[in-house]
Coordinates of C-alpha atoms and ligand atoms in Angstrom, one line a residue:
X1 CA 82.5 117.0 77.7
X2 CA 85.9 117.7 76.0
X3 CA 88.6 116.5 78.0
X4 CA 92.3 117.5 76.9
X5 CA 95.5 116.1 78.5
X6 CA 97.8 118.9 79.3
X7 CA 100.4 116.6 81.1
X8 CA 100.7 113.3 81.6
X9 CA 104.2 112.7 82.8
X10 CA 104.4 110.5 86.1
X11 CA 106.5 111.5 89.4
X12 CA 108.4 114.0 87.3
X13 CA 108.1 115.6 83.9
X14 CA 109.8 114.1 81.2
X15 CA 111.2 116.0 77.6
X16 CA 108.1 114.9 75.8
X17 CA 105.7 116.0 78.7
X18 CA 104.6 118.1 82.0
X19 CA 103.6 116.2 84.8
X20 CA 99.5 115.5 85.4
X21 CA 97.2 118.4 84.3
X22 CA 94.0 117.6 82.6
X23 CA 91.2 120.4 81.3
X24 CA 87.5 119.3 81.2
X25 CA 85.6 121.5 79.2
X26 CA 81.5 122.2 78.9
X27 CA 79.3 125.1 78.9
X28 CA 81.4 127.0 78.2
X29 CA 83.3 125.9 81.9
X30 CA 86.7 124.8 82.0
X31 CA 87.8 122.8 85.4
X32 CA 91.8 121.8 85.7
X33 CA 92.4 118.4 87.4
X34 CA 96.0 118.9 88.9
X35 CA 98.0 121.0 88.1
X36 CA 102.0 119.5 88.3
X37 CA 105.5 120.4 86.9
X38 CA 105.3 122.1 83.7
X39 CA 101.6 122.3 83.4
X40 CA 101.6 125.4 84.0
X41 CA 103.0 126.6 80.6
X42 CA 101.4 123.9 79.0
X43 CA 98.2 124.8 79.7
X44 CA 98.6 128.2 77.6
X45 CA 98.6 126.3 74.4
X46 CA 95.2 125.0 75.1
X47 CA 93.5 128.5 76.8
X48 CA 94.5 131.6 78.4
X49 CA 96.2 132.1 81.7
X50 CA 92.9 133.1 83.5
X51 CA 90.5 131.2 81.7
X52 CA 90.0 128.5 84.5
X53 CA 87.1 128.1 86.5
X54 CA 87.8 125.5 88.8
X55 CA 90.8 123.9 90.1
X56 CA 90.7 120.2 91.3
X57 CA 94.1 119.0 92.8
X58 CA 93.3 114.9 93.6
X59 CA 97.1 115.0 96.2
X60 CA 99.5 117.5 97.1
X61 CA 102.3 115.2 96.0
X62 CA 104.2 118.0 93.8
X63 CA 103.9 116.5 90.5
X64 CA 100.1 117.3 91.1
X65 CA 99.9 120.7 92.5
X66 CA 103.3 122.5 92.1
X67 CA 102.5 124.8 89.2
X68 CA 100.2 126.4 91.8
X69 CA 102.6 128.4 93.5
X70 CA 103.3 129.9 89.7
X71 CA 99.1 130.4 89.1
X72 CA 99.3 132.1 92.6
X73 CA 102.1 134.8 90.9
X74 CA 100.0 135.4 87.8
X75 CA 96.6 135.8 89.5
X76 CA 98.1 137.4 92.7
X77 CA 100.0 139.9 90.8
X78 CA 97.8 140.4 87.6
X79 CA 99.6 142.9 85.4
X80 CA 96.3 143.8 83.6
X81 CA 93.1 144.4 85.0
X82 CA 94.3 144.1 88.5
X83 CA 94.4 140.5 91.0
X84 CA 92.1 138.2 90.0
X85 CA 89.2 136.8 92.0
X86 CA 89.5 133.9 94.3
X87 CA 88.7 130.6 91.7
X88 CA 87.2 127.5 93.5
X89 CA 90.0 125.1 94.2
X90 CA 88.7 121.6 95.5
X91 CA 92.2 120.2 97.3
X92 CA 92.7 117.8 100.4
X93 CA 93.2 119.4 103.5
X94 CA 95.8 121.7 104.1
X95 CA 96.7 122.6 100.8
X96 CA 96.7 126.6 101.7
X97 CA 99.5 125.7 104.0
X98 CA 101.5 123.6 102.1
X99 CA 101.4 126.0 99.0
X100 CA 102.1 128.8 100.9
X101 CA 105.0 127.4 102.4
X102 CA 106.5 125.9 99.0
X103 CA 105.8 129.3 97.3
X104 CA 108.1 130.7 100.3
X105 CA 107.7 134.4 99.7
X106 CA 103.9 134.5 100.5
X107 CA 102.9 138.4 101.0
X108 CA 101.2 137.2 103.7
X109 CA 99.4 134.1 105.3
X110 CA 96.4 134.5 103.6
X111 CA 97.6 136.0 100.4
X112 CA 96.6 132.3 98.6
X113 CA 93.4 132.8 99.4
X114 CA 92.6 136.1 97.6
X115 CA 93.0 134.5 94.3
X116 CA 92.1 130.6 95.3
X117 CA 89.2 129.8 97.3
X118 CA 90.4 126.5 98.7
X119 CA 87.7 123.8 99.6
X120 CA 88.3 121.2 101.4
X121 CA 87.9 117.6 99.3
X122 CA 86.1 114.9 101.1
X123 CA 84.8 111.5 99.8
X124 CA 80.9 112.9 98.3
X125 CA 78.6 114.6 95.3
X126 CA 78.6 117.8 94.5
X127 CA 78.3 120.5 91.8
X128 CA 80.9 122.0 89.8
X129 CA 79.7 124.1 87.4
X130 CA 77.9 122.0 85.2
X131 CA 79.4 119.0 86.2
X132 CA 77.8 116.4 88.8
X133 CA 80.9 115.4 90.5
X134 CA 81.7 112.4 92.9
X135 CA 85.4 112.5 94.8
X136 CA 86.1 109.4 97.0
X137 CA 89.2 108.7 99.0
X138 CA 91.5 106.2 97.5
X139 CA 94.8 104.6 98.4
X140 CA 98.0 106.5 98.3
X141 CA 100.8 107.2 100.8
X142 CA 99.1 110.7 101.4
X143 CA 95.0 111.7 101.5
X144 CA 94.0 111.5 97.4
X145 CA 91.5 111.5 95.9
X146 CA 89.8 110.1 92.6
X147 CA 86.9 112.2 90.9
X148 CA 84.2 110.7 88.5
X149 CA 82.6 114.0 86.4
X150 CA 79.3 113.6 85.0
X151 CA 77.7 115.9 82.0
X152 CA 74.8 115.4 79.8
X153 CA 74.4 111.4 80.6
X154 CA 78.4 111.3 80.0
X155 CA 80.8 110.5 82.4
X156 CA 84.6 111.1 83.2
X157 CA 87.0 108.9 85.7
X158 CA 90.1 110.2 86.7
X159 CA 92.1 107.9 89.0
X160 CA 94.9 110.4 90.6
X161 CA 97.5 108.4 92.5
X162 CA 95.8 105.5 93.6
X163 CA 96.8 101.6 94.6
X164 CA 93.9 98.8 94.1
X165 CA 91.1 99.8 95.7
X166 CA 87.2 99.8 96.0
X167 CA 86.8 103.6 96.3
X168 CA 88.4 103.4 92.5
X169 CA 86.0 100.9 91.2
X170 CA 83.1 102.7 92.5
X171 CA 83.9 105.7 90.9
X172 CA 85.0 103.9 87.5
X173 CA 81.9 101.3 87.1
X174 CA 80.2 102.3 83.5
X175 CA 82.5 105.5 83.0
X176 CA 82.6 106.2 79.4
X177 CA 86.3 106.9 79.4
X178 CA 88.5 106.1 82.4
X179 CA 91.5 108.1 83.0
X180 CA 94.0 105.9 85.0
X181 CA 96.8 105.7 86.4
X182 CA 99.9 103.2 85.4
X183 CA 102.8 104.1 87.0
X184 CA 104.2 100.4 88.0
X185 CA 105.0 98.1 85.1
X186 CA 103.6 94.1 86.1
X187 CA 106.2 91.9 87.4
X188 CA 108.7 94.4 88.3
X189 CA 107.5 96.8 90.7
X190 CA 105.6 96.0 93.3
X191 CA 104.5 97.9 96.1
X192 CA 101.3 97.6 97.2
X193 CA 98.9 100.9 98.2
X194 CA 101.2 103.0 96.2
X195 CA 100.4 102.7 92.3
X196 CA 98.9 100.9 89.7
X197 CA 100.5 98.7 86.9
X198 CA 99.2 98.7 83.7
X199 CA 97.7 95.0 84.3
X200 CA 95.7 96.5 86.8
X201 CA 94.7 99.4 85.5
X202 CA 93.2 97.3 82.4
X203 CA 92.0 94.7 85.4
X204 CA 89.9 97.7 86.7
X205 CA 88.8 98.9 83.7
X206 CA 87.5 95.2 82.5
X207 CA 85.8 94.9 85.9
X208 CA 84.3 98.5 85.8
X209 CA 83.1 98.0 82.1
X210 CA 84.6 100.9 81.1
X211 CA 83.8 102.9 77.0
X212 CA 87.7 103.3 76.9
X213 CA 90.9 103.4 79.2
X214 CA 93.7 105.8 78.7
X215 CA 96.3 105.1 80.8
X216 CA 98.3 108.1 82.4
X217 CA 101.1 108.8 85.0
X218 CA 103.6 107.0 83.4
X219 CA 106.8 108.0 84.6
X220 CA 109.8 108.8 82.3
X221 CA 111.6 105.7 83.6
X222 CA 109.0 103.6 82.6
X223 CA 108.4 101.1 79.1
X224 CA 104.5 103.1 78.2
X225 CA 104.2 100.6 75.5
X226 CA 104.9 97.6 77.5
X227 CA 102.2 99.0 80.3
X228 CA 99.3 98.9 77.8
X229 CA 100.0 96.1 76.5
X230 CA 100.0 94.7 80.0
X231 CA 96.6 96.7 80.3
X232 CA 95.2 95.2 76.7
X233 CA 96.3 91.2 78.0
X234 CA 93.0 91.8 80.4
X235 CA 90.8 94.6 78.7
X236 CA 89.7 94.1 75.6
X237 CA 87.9 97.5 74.8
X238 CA 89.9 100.2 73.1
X239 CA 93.0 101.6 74.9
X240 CA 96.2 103.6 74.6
X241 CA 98.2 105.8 76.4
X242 CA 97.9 109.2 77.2
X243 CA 100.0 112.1 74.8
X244 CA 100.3 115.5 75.8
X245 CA 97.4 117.7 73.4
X246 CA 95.3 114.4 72.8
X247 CA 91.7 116.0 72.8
X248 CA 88.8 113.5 73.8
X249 CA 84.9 114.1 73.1
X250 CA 83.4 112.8 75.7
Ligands
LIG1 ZN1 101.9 111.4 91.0
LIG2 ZN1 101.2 110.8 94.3

């Protein structure tokens, strides 16, 4: 698997990155996890507009899902080649609604759903392509979800929005890299069910046994540096934060 970090900005984009967008390539399959501010563009450096084959949005908190509303216009209203055929898009429920509404100038109702065929995430396996997949349920303010992608005997974690919680570890035990979360910094913010801190990331990836953490969702108020080494005080396998373009083989 080839994963490359699009955007890792946290809660809103900063001037070095977009907010969370991550693409997974094998086979010859590319799946986007999230898709938030600024991704959008980003993701054109990496592959074309309509090269996606799957969409997985873990929340519908905006800085994971907004740039929807622009993928709608550009596979809605195709200049080339005409609209583009409904891609898979795994997202909790009621994200036809909510994107409709935030798009505000729907054609109709149901225009999403000529060019997104929305599926409804629950916690469970299932097949993406290639990729065995397994979504569970974890802690945040609004239904999330985290997704562990498997390929070839290799395997993926990707945290989305999460507080501490067992659905997390499950899906990070033995993952050869582990894409968390580290939003809060340790000893300063603390609200629990909400976000990790770095210390807890690296807590999670110690427990889990991770190959290698790379912490994400770091908002632009927040020391990155500071957070890892937070992370590396309880980890002690290799780490580092994620940068916008930074390419991973899997
Ligand atoms: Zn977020
Ligand atoms: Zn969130």
């Amino acid at each position: 698997m080839k994963l490359t970090v699009v955007g890792c900005s946290g809660s809103f984009p900063s001037a070095e990155s977009a907010c969370s967008s991550y693409l997974v390539e094998a086979d010859g399959f590319r799946l986007l996890l999230d898709m938030g501010n600024g991704a959008l563009g980003e993701l054109q450096r990496h592959i074309g507009l309509y090269d996606l084959d799957a969409i997985f949005l873990s929340h519908l908190h905006a800085d994971h899902c907004i740039d929807m509303c622009g993928y709608f216009v550009a596979r809605y209203y195709r200049h080339e080649g005409g609209r583009c055929e409904a891609i898979p898009v795994f997202a909790p429920e009621g994200a036809e609604q909510r994107l409709t509404t935030a798009y505000a100038d729907s054609p109709s109702d149901k225009a999403m759903s000529e060019v997104f065929d929305f599926r409804t995430l629950k916690s469970g396996s299932f097949q993406v392509g290639p990729f065995s997949v397994r979504t569970e349920k974890v802690c945040h303010p609004v239904e999330a979800y985290g997704i562990r992608i498997e390929h070839g005997g290799r395997s993926l974690t990707y945290s989305g929005d999460t507080g501490v919680c067992d659905a997390l570890h499950e899906l990070a035990v033995g993952a050869d890299l582990f894409l968390c979360e580290a939003s809060f910094t340790h000893g300063k913010e603390d609200i629990p069910a909400l976000h990790l801190n770095g210390r807890e990331a690296g807590a999670e990836a110690a427990r889990s046994r991770v190959g290698r953490l790379v912490l994400t969702h770091i908002p632009p108020w927040t020391d990155g540096a500071q957070n890892l080494a937070d992370a590396r005080a309880v980890y002690d396998g290799p780490a580092e934060l994620a940068r916008p373009g930074a390419v991973y083989e899997i």
